[in-house]
Amino acid sequence: MEDNVRAGRCVVAVDGPSGSGKSTVSRRLAAGIGARYLDTGAMYRAITWAVLRSGVDLTDAEAVAKVAQEVDLRIGTDPQGYAVTADGVSVDADIRGPEVTKAVSAVAAVPAVRALLVARQQEMIANAGRMVVEGRDIGAVVAPDADLKVYLTASEAARA
């Protein structure tokens, strides 16, 4: 592990409950150490946006997986100029809206969607060199060999 860090490779996995500050801390950390930044939750939200846009039934796992496989998902890794597009459409604001928020858990629960996105996330991490990755199950599933694993928590009052 020390050799990887000295050579410039460093992966930081940031996990924790919703509203605990994962995104803010992760972006600031990435900018501070000159690393790339990956918001895995934004990937699930962008896929959810595409599924909703396609009109497929959220309970049809096969149809949801097909949309996930076919959507052209692009996610930036610059902590200062972060952007998410789906099929060429900027979805930065849309993926944080109530419609996507309400549906994202159902889409993320589809095993084929999880497998697809975890593989893509692992590929991005492998190619990044230095990266701060935030989301759910990052240290356990996505980047189990991360150089540093952080689990952020916050009181209910702070999260609200």
CSV table of N, CA and C in Angstrom, one decimal:
chain,number,residue,atom,x,y,z
A,1,MET,N,0.8,-1.2,0.0
A,1,MET,CA,0.0,0.0,0.0
A,1,MET,C,0.9,1.2,0.0
A,2,GLU,N,1.9,1.3,0.8
A,2,GLU,CA,2.8,2.5,0.8
A,2,GLU,C,3.4,2.8,-0.5
A,3,ASP,N,3.8,1.8,-1.3
A,3,ASP,CA,4.3,2.0,-2.6
A,3,ASP,C,3.3,2.7,-3.5
A,4,ASN,N,2.1,2.2,-3.4
A,4,ASN,CA,1.0,2.9,-4.3
A,4,ASN,C,0.8,4.3,-3.9
A,5,VAL,N,0.8,4.7,-2.6
A,5,VAL,CA,0.6,6.0,-2.2
A,5,VAL,C,1.8,6.9,-2.7
A,6,ARG,N,3.1,6.4,-2.5
A,6,ARG,CA,4.2,7.1,-2.9
A,6,ARG,C,4.3,7.4,-4.4
A,7,ALA,N,3.7,6.4,-5.2
A,7,ALA,CA,3.7,6.5,-6.6
A,7,ALA,C,2.6,7.4,-7.1
A,8,GLY,N,1.8,8.0,-6.2
A,8,GLY,CA,0.8,8.9,-6.6
A,8,GLY,C,-0.6,8.3,-6.6
A,9,ARG,N,-0.7,7.0,-6.4
A,9,ARG,CA,-2.0,6.3,-6.3
A,9,ARG,C,-2.5,6.4,-4.9
A,10,CYS,N,-3.7,6.8,-4.8
A,10,CYS,CA,-4.4,6.9,-3.5
A,10,CYS,C,-5.9,6.9,-3.7
A,11,VAL,N,-6.6,6.0,-3.0
A,11,VAL,CA,-8.0,5.9,-3.1
A,11,VAL,C,-8.6,6.1,-1.7
A,12,VAL,N,-9.5,7.1,-1.6
A,12,VAL,CA,-10.2,7.4,-0.3
A,12,VAL,C,-11.6,7.0,-0.5
A,13,ALA,N,-12.2,6.1,0.3
A,13,ALA,CA,-13.6,5.8,0.2
A,13,ALA,C,-14.3,6.5,1.3
A,14,VAL,N,-15.4,7.2,1.0
A,14,VAL,CA,-16.2,8.0,2.0
A,14,VAL,C,-17.6,7.4,1.9
A,15,ASP,N,-18.0,6.9,3.1
A,15,ASP,CA,-19.4,6.3,3.2
A,15,ASP,C,-20.1,7.0,4.4
A,16,GLY,N,-21.4,6.8,4.5
A,16,GLY,CA,-22.1,7.3,5.6
A,16,GLY,C,-23.6,7.5,5.1
A,17,PRO,N,-24.4,7.8,6.1
A,17,PRO,CA,-25.9,8.0,5.8
A,17,PRO,C,-26.1,9.3,5.0
A,18,SER,N,-27.3,9.4,4.4
A,18,SER,CA,-27.7,10.6,3.7
A,18,SER,C,-27.7,11.8,4.6
A,19,GLY,N,-27.2,12.9,4.0
A,19,GLY,CA,-27.1,14.1,4.8
A,19,GLY,C,-26.0,14.3,5.8
A,20,SER,N,-25.0,13.3,5.7
A,20,SER,CA,-23.9,13.4,6.7
A,20,SER,C,-22.8,14.3,6.3
A,21,GLY,N,-22.9,14.8,5.0
A,21,GLY,CA,-21.8,15.7,4.5
A,21,GLY,C,-20.8,15.0,3.6
A,22,LYS,N,-21.1,13.8,3.1
A,22,LYS,CA,-20.2,13.0,2.3
A,22,LYS,C,-19.7,13.8,1.1
A,23,SER,N,-20.7,14.4,0.4
A,23,SER,CA,-20.3,15.2,-0.8
A,23,SER,C,-19.4,16.4,-0.6
A,24,THR,N,-19.8,17.1,0.4
A,24,THR,CA,-19.0,18.3,0.7
A,24,THR,C,-17.6,18.0,1.2
A,25,VAL,N,-17.5,17.0,2.1
A,25,VAL,CA,-16.2,16.6,2.6
A,25,VAL,C,-15.4,16.0,1.5
A,26,SER,N,-16.0,15.1,0.7
A,26,SER,CA,-15.3,14.4,-0.4
A,26,SER,C,-14.7,15.4,-1.5
A,27,ARG,N,-15.6,16.3,-1.9
A,27,ARG,CA,-15.1,17.3,-2.9
A,27,ARG,C,-13.9,18.1,-2.4
A,28,ARG,N,-14.1,18.6,-1.1
A,28,ARG,CA,-13.0,19.4,-0.5
A,28,ARG,C,-11.7,18.6,-0.4
A,29,LEU,N,-11.9,17.4,0.1
A,29,LEU,CA,-10.7,16.5,0.2
A,29,LEU,C,-10.0,16.3,-1.1
A,30,ALA,N,-10.8,15.9,-2.1
A,30,ALA,CA,-10.3,15.7,-3.5
A,30,ALA,C,-9.5,16.9,-4.0
A,31,ALA,N,-10.1,18.1,-3.9
A,31,ALA,CA,-9.5,19.3,-4.3
A,31,ALA,C,-8.2,19.6,-3.5
A,32,GLY,N,-8.3,19.3,-2.2
A,32,GLY,CA,-7.1,19.6,-1.4
A,32,GLY,C,-5.9,18.7,-1.7
A,33,ILE,N,-6.2,17.4,-2.1
A,33,ILE,CA,-5.0,16.5,-2.3
A,33,ILE,C,-4.8,16.3,-3.8
A,34,GLY,N,-5.4,17.1,-4.7
A,34,GLY,CA,-5.2,17.0,-6.1
A,34,GLY,C,-5.7,15.7,-6.7
A,35,ALA,N,-6.9,15.2,-6.2
A,35,ALA,CA,-7.4,13.9,-6.7
A,35,ALA,C,-8.7,14.2,-7.5
A,36,ARG,N,-9.1,13.1,-8.2
A,36,ARG,CA,-10.3,13.1,-8.9
A,36,ARG,C,-11.4,12.8,-7.8
A,37,TYR,N,-12.7,13.1,-8.2
A,37,TYR,CA,-13.8,12.9,-7.3
A,37,TYR,C,-14.9,12.1,-8.0
A,38,LEU,N,-15.5,11.1,-7.3
A,38,LEU,CA,-16.5,10.4,-7.9
A,38,LEU,C,-17.7,10.2,-6.9
A,39,ASP,N,-18.9,10.7,-7.3
A,39,ASP,CA,-20.1,10.6,-6.5
A,39,ASP,C,-20.9,9.5,-7.1
A,40,THR,N,-20.8,8.3,-6.5
A,40,THR,CA,-21.5,7.1,-7.0
A,40,THR,C,-23.0,7.2,-6.9
A,41,GLY,N,-23.5,8.0,-6.0
A,41,GLY,CA,-24.9,8.2,-5.9
A,41,GLY,C,-25.5,8.9,-7.1
A,42,ALA,N,-24.7,9.8,-7.6
A,42,ALA,CA,-25.1,10.6,-8.8
A,42,ALA,C,-25.3,9.6,-10.0
A,43,MET,N,-24.5,8.6,-10.0
A,43,MET,CA,-24.6,7.6,-11.1
A,43,MET,C,-25.9,6.9,-11.0
A,44,TYR,N,-26.3,6.5,-9.8
A,44,TYR,CA,-27.6,5.8,-9.6
A,44,TYR,C,-28.7,6.7,-9.9
A,45,ARG,N,-28.6,8.0,-9.5
A,45,ARG,CA,-29.6,9.0,-9.8
A,45,ARG,C,-29.8,9.2,-11.3
A,46,ALA,N,-28.7,9.3,-12.0
A,46,ALA,CA,-28.7,9.5,-13.4
A,46,ALA,C,-29.4,8.4,-14.1
A,47,ILE,N,-29.1,7.1,-13.7
A,47,ILE,CA,-29.8,6.0,-14.3
A,47,ILE,C,-31.3,6.0,-14.0
A,48,THR,N,-31.6,6.4,-12.7
A,48,THR,CA,-33.0,6.6,-12.3
A,48,THR,C,-33.7,7.6,-13.2
A,49,TRP,N,-33.0,8.7,-13.5
A,49,TRP,CA,-33.6,9.7,-14.3
A,49,TRP,C,-33.9,9.1,-15.7
A,50,ALA,N,-33.0,8.4,-16.2
A,50,ALA,CA,-33.2,7.8,-17.6
A,50,ALA,C,-34.3,6.8,-17.5
A,51,VAL,N,-34.4,6.0,-16.5
A,51,VAL,CA,-35.5,5.0,-16.3
A,51,VAL,C,-36.8,5.7,-16.3
A,52,LEU,N,-36.9,6.8,-15.5
A,52,LEU,CA,-38.2,7.6,-15.4
A,52,LEU,C,-38.5,8.2,-16.8
A,53,ARG,N,-37.5,8.7,-17.5
A,53,ARG,CA,-37.7,9.3,-18.8
A,53,ARG,C,-38.2,8.3,-19.8
A,54,SER,N,-37.7,7.1,-19.7
A,54,SER,CA,-38.1,6.0,-20.7
A,54,SER,C,-39.5,5.5,-20.5
A,55,GLY,N,-40.1,5.7,-19.2
A,55,GLY,CA,-41.4,5.3,-19.0
A,55,GLY,C,-41.6,3.8,-18.6
A,56,VAL,N,-40.4,3.1,-18.4
A,56,VAL,CA,-40.6,1.7,-18.0
A,56,VAL,C,-41.0,1.6,-16.5
A,57,ASP,N,-41.7,0.5,-16.2
A,57,ASP,CA,-42.2,0.3,-14.9
A,57,ASP,C,-41.0,0.0,-13.9
A,58,LEU,N,-40.9,0.7,-12.8
A,58,LEU,CA,-39.8,0.6,-11.9
A,58,LEU,C,-39.8,-0.8,-11.3
A,59,THR,N,-40.9,-1.5,-11.3
A,59,THR,CA,-40.9,-2.9,-10.7
A,59,THR,C,-40.4,-4.0,-11.8
A,60,ASP,N,-40.2,-3.5,-13.0
A,60,ASP,CA,-39.8,-4.5,-14.0
A,60,ASP,C,-38.2,-4.4,-14.1
A,61,ALA,N,-37.6,-5.3,-13.3
A,61,ALA,CA,-36.1,-5.3,-13.2
A,61,ALA,C,-35.4,-5.4,-14.5
A,62,GLU,N,-35.9,-6.3,-15.4
A,62,GLU,CA,-35.3,-6.5,-16.7
A,62,GLU,C,-35.3,-5.2,-17.5
A,63,ALA,N,-36.5,-4.5,-17.5
A,63,ALA,CA,-36.6,-3.3,-18.3
A,63,ALA,C,-35.7,-2.2,-17.7
A,64,VAL,N,-35.7,-2.1,-16.4
A,64,VAL,CA,-34.8,-1.1,-15.7
A,64,VAL,C,-33.3,-1.4,-16.1
A,65,ALA,N,-32.9,-2.7,-16.0
A,65,ALA,CA,-31.6,-3.0,-16.4
A,65,ALA,C,-31.2,-2.7,-17.8
A,66,LYS,N,-32.2,-2.9,-18.7
A,66,LYS,CA,-32.0,-2.6,-20.1
A,66,LYS,C,-31.7,-1.1,-20.3
A,67,VAL,N,-32.5,-0.3,-19.7
A,67,VAL,CA,-32.3,1.2,-19.8
A,67,VAL,C,-30.9,1.5,-19.2
A,68,ALA,N,-30.5,0.9,-18.1
A,68,ALA,CA,-29.2,1.2,-17.5
A,68,ALA,C,-28.1,0.8,-18.4
A,69,GLN,N,-28.2,-0.3,-19.1
A,69,GLN,CA,-27.2,-0.7,-20.1
A,69,GLN,C,-27.1,0.2,-21.3
A,70,GLU,N,-28.2,0.7,-21.7
A,70,GLU,CA,-28.3,1.5,-23.0
A,70,GLU,C,-28.0,3.0,-22.8
A,71,VAL,N,-28.2,3.5,-21.6
A,71,VAL,CA,-28.0,5.0,-21.4
A,71,VAL,C,-26.6,5.4,-21.6
A,72,ASP,N,-26.3,6.5,-22.2
A,72,ASP,CA,-24.9,7.0,-22.3
A,72,ASP,C,-24.7,7.9,-21.1
A,73,LEU,N,-24.2,7.3,-20.0
A,73,LEU,CA,-24.0,8.0,-18.8
A,73,LEU,C,-22.5,8.5,-18.7
A,74,ARG,N,-22.4,9.8,-18.5
A,74,ARG,CA,-21.1,10.5,-18.4
A,74,ARG,C,-21.1,11.2,-17.1
A,75,ILE,N,-20.0,11.0,-16.3
A,75,ILE,CA,-19.9,11.7,-15.0
A,75,ILE,C,-18.5,12.2,-14.9
A,76,GLY,N,-18.5,13.5,-14.5
A,76,GLY,CA,-17.2,14.2,-14.4
A,76,GLY,C,-16.5,13.8,-13.1
A,77,THR,N,-15.2,13.9,-13.1
A,77,THR,CA,-14.5,13.6,-11.8
A,77,THR,C,-13.6,14.8,-11.3
A,78,ASP,N,-13.9,15.9,-11.9
A,78,ASP,CA,-13.2,17.1,-11.4
A,78,ASP,C,-14.0,17.7,-10.2
A,79,PRO,N,-13.4,17.7,-9.0
A,79,PRO,CA,-14.1,18.1,-7.8
A,79,PRO,C,-14.6,19.6,-7.9
A,80,GLN,N,-14.0,20.4,-8.8
A,80,GLN,CA,-14.4,21.8,-8.9
A,80,GLN,C,-15.4,22.0,-10.0
A,81,GLY,N,-15.4,21.2,-11.0
A,81,GLY,CA,-16.3,21.3,-12.2
A,81,GLY,C,-17.0,20.1,-12.5
A,82,TYR,N,-17.7,19.6,-11.6
A,82,TYR,CA,-18.4,18.3,-11.6
A,82,TYR,C,-19.7,18.4,-12.5
A,83,ALA,N,-19.9,17.4,-13.4
A,83,ALA,CA,-21.1,17.4,-14.2
A,83,ALA,C,-21.5,16.0,-14.5
A,84,VAL,N,-22.9,15.8,-14.7
A,84,VAL,CA,-23.4,14.5,-15.0
A,84,VAL,C,-24.3,14.7,-16.2
A,85,THR,N,-24.2,13.8,-17.2
A,85,THR,CA,-25.1,13.8,-18.4
A,85,THR,C,-25.6,12.4,-18.6
A,86,ALA,N,-26.8,12.3,-19.1
A,86,ALA,CA,-27.4,11.1,-19.5
A,86,ALA,C,-27.9,11.3,-21.0
A,87,ASP,N,-27.4,10.5,-21.9
A,87,ASP,CA,-27.8,10.6,-23.3
A,87,ASP,C,-27.6,12.0,-23.8
A,88,GLY,N,-26.5,12.7,-23.4
A,88,GLY,CA,-26.2,14.0,-23.8
A,88,GLY,C,-26.9,15.1,-23.2
A,89,VAL,N,-27.8,14.8,-22.2
A,89,VAL,CA,-28.6,15.8,-21.5
A,89,VAL,C,-27.9,16.1,-20.1
A,90,SER,N,-27.7,17.3,-19.8
A,90,SER,CA,-27.2,17.7,-18.5
A,90,SER,C,-28.3,17.4,-17.4
A,91,VAL,N,-28.0,16.5,-16.5
A,91,VAL,CA,-29.0,16.1,-15.5
A,91,VAL,C,-28.6,16.5,-14.1
A,92,ASP,N,-27.6,17.4,-13.9
A,92,ASP,CA,-27.1,17.8,-12.6
A,92,ASP,C,-28.3,18.2,-11.6
A,93,ALA,N,-29.1,19.0,-12.1
A,93,ALA,CA,-30.2,19.5,-11.2
A,93,ALA,C,-31.3,18.5,-11.1
A,94,ASP,N,-31.7,17.9,-12.3
A,94,ASP,CA,-32.8,16.9,-12.3
A,94,ASP,C,-32.6,15.7,-11.4
A,95,ILE,N,-31.4,15.3,-11.3
A,95,ILE,CA,-31.2,14.1,-10.5
A,95,ILE,C,-31.3,14.3,-9.0
A,96,ARG,N,-31.4,15.6,-8.6
A,96,ARG,CA,-31.5,15.9,-7.1
A,96,ARG,C,-33.0,16.3,-6.8
A,97,GLY,N,-33.9,16.2,-7.8
A,97,GLY,CA,-35.3,16.5,-7.6
A,97,GLY,C,-36.0,15.4,-6.9
A,98,PRO,N,-37.3,15.7,-6.5
A,98,PRO,CA,-38.1,14.8,-5.7
A,98,PRO,C,-38.5,13.5,-6.5
A,99,GLU,N,-38.7,13.7,-7.8
A,99,GLU,CA,-39.1,12.5,-8.6
A,99,GLU,C,-38.0,11.4,-8.6
A,100,VAL,N,-36.8,11.8,-8.8
A,100,VAL,CA,-35.7,10.9,-8.8
A,100,VAL,C,-35.4,10.4,-7.4
A,101,THR,N,-35.4,11.3,-6.5
A,101,THR,CA,-35.1,10.9,-5.1
A,101,THR,C,-36.1,9.8,-4.6
A,102,LYS,N,-37.3,10.0,-5.0
A,102,LYS,CA,-38.4,9.0,-4.6
A,102,LYS,C,-38.1,7.6,-5.3
A,103,ALA,N,-37.6,7.6,-6.5
A,103,ALA,CA,-37.4,6.3,-7.3
A,103,ALA,C,-36.1,5.7,-7.2
A,104,VAL,N,-35.0,6.4,-6.7
A,104,VAL,CA,-33.7,5.9,-6.8
A,104,VAL,C,-33.4,4.6,-6.1
A,105,SER,N,-34.1,4.4,-4.9
A,105,SER,CA,-33.9,3.2,-4.2
A,105,SER,C,-34.3,2.0,-5.0
A,106,ALA,N,-35.5,2.1,-5.6
A,106,ALA,CA,-36.0,1.0,-6.4
A,106,ALA,C,-35.0,0.6,-7.6
A,107,VAL,N,-34.5,1.6,-8.2
A,107,VAL,CA,-33.6,1.4,-9.3
A,107,VAL,C,-32.2,0.8,-8.8
A,108,ALA,N,-31.7,1.3,-7.7
A,108,ALA,CA,-30.5,0.9,-7.2
A,108,ALA,C,-30.6,-0.6,-6.6
A,109,ALA,N,-31.8,-1.0,-6.3
A,109,ALA,CA,-32.0,-2.4,-5.8
A,109,ALA,C,-32.0,-3.4,-6.9
A,110,VAL,N,-32.0,-3.0,-8.1
A,110,VAL,CA,-31.9,-4.0,-9.2
A,110,VAL,C,-30.5,-4.6,-9.3
A,111,PRO,N,-30.3,-5.9,-9.1
A,111,PRO,CA,-29.0,-6.4,-9.1
A,111,PRO,C,-28.1,-6.1,-10.4
A,112,ALA,N,-28.8,-6.2,-11.5
A,112,ALA,CA,-28.0,-5.9,-12.8
A,112,ALA,C,-27.6,-4.4,-12.9
A,113,VAL,N,-28.4,-3.5,-12.3
A,113,VAL,CA,-27.9,-2.1,-12.3
A,113,VAL,C,-26.8,-2.0,-11.3
A,114,ARG,N,-26.8,-2.6,-10.2
A,114,ARG,CA,-25.7,-2.5,-9.2
A,114,ARG,C,-24.5,-3.1,-9.8
A,115,ALA,N,-24.6,-4.2,-10.4
A,115,ALA,CA,-23.4,-4.9,-11.0
A,115,ALA,C,-22.8,-4.0,-12.1
A,116,LEU,N,-23.6,-3.4,-12.9
A,116,LEU,CA,-23.1,-2.6,-14.0
A,116,LEU,C,-22.4,-1.3,-13.5
A,117,LEU,N,-23.0,-0.7,-12.5
A,117,LEU,CA,-22.4,0.6,-12.0
A,117,LEU,C,-21.2,0.3,-11.1
A,118,VAL,N,-21.2,-0.8,-10.3
A,118,VAL,CA,-20.0,-1.1,-9.5
A,118,VAL,C,-18.8,-1.4,-10.4
A,119,ALA,N,-19.1,-2.1,-11.5
A,119,ALA,CA,-18.0,-2.4,-12.4
A,119,ALA,C,-17.4,-1.1,-13.0
A,120,ARG,N,-18.3,-0.3,-13.4
A,120,ARG,CA,-17.9,1.0,-14.0
A,120,ARG,C,-17.2,1.9,-13.0
A,121,GLN,N,-17.6,1.9,-11.8
A,121,GLN,CA,-17.0,2.7,-10.7
A,121,GLN,C,-15.6,2.1,-10.4
A,122,GLN,N,-15.5,0.8,-10.4
A,122,GLN,CA,-14.2,0.2,-10.1
A,122,GLN,C,-13.2,0.5,-11.3
A,123,GLU,N,-13.7,0.5,-12.5
A,123,GLU,CA,-12.9,0.8,-13.7
A,123,GLU,C,-12.4,2.3,-13.6
A,124,MET,N,-13.3,3.2,-13.2
A,124,MET,CA,-12.9,4.6,-13.1
A,124,MET,C,-11.9,4.8,-12.0
A,125,ILE,N,-12.0,4.1,-10.8
A,125,ILE,CA,-11.1,4.2,-9.7
A,125,ILE,C,-9.7,3.6,-10.2
A,126,ALA,N,-9.7,2.5,-10.9
A,126,ALA,CA,-8.4,1.9,-11.4
A,126,ALA,C,-7.7,2.9,-12.3
A,127,ASN,N,-8.4,3.6,-13.1
A,127,ASN,CA,-7.8,4.5,-14.1
A,127,ASN,C,-7.5,5.9,-13.5
A,128,ALA,N,-7.9,6.2,-12.3
A,128,ALA,CA,-7.8,7.6,-11.8
A,128,ALA,C,-6.4,7.9,-11.2
A,129,GLY,N,-5.8,6.9,-10.6
A,129,GLY,CA,-4.6,7.2,-9.8
A,129,GLY,C,-5.0,7.7,-8.4
A,130,ARG,N,-5.4,8.9,-8.3
A,130,ARG,CA,-5.8,9.5,-7.0
A,130,ARG,C,-7.3,9.9,-7.1
A,131,MET,N,-8.1,9.3,-6.2
A,131,MET,CA,-9.5,9.5,-6.3
A,131,MET,C,-10.1,9.4,-4.9
A,132,VAL,N,-11.1,10.3,-4.7
A,132,VAL,CA,-12.0,10.3,-3.5
A,132,VAL,C,-13.3,9.8,-4.1
A,133,VAL,N,-13.8,8.7,-3.5
A,133,VAL,CA,-15.0,8.1,-4.0
A,133,VAL,C,-16.0,8.1,-2.8
A,134,GLU,N,-17.2,8.7,-3.1
A,134,GLU,CA,-18.2,8.7,-2.0
A,134,GLU,C,-19.5,8.1,-2.5
A,135,GLY,N,-20.2,7.5,-1.5
A,135,GLY,CA,-21.5,6.9,-1.7
A,135,GLY,C,-21.7,5.8,-0.7
A,136,ARG,N,-22.6,4.9,-1.0
A,136,ARG,CA,-23.0,3.8,-0.1
A,136,ARG,C,-22.2,2.6,-0.4
A,137,ASP,N,-21.7,1.8,0.5
A,137,ASP,CA,-21.0,0.6,0.4
A,137,ASP,C,-19.7,0.8,-0.4
A,138,ILE,N,-19.1,1.9,-0.3
A,138,ILE,CA,-17.9,2.2,-1.1
A,138,ILE,C,-16.7,1.4,-0.5
A,139,GLY,N,-16.5,1.5,0.8
A,139,GLY,CA,-15.3,0.8,1.4
A,139,GLY,C,-15.5,-0.7,1.4
A,140,ALA,N,-16.7,-1.2,1.5
A,140,ALA,CA,-17.0,-2.7,1.5
A,140,ALA,C,-17.1,-3.3,0.2
A,141,VAL,N,-17.7,-2.6,-0.8
A,141,VAL,CA,-18.0,-3.3,-2.1
A,141,VAL,C,-17.3,-2.7,-3.2
A,142,VAL,N,-17.3,-1.4,-3.4
A,142,VAL,CA,-16.8,-0.7,-4.6
A,142,VAL,C,-15.2,-0.6,-4.5
A,143,ALA,N,-14.7,-0.2,-3.4
A,143,ALA,CA,-13.3,0.0,-3.2
A,143,ALA,C,-12.8,-0.7,-1.9
A,144,PRO,N,-12.9,-2.0,-1.8
A,144,PRO,CA,-12.5,-2.7,-0.6
A,144,PRO,C,-11.0,-2.5,-0.2
A,145,ASP,N,-10.2,-2.2,-1.2
A,145,ASP,CA,-8.8,-2.0,-1.0
A,145,ASP,C,-8.3,-0.6,-0.9
A,146,ALA,N,-9.3,0.3,-0.6
A,146,ALA,CA,-9.0,1.7,-0.6
A,146,ALA,C,-7.9,2.0,0.5
A,147,ASP,N,-7.1,3.0,0.2
A,147,ASP,CA,-6.0,3.4,1.1
A,147,ASP,C,-6.5,3.9,2.4
A,148,LEU,N,-7.7,4.6,2.3
A,148,LEU,CA,-8.3,5.2,3.5
A,148,LEU,C,-9.8,5.0,3.4
A,149,LYS,N,-10.4,4.5,4.4
A,149,LYS,CA,-11.9,4.4,4.5
A,149,LYS,C,-12.4,5.3,5.6
A,150,VAL,N,-13.4,6.2,5.2
A,150,VAL,CA,-14.0,7.1,6.1
A,150,VAL,C,-15.5,6.9,6.2
A,151,TYR,N,-16.0,6.8,7.4
A,151,TYR,CA,-17.5,6.7,7.5
A,151,TYR,C,-17.9,7.9,8.3
A,152,LEU,N,-18.6,8.8,7.6
A,152,LEU,CA,-19.1,10.0,8.2
A,152,LEU,C,-20.4,9.8,8.9
A,153,THR,N,-20.6,10.4,10.0
A,153,THR,CA,-21.9,10.4,10.7
A,153,THR,C,-22.2,11.8,11.1
A,154,ALA,N,-23.4,12.1,11.4
A,154,ALA,CA,-23.9,13.4,11.9
A,154,ALA,C,-25.2,13.1,12.6
A,155,SER,N,-25.4,14.0,13.6
A,155,SER,CA,-26.7,13.9,14.4
A,155,SER,C,-27.9,14.1,13.5
A,156,GLU,N,-29.0,13.6,13.9
A,156,GLU,CA,-30.3,13.9,13.1
A,156,GLU,C,-30.5,15.4,12.9
A,157,ALA,N,-30.2,16.2,13.9
A,157,ALA,CA,-30.4,17.6,13.8
A,157,ALA,C,-29.5,18.2,12.7
A,158,ALA,N,-28.3,17.8,12.7
A,158,ALA,CA,-27.3,18.3,11.7
A,158,ALA,C,-27.7,17.8,10.3
A,159,ARG,N,-28.2,16.5,10.2
A,159,ARG,CA,-28.6,16.0,8.9
A,159,ARG,C,-29.8,16.7,8.4
A,160,ALA,N,-30.7,17.1,9.3
A,160,ALA,CA,-31.9,17.8,8.8
A,160,ALA,C,-31.6,19.1,8.3
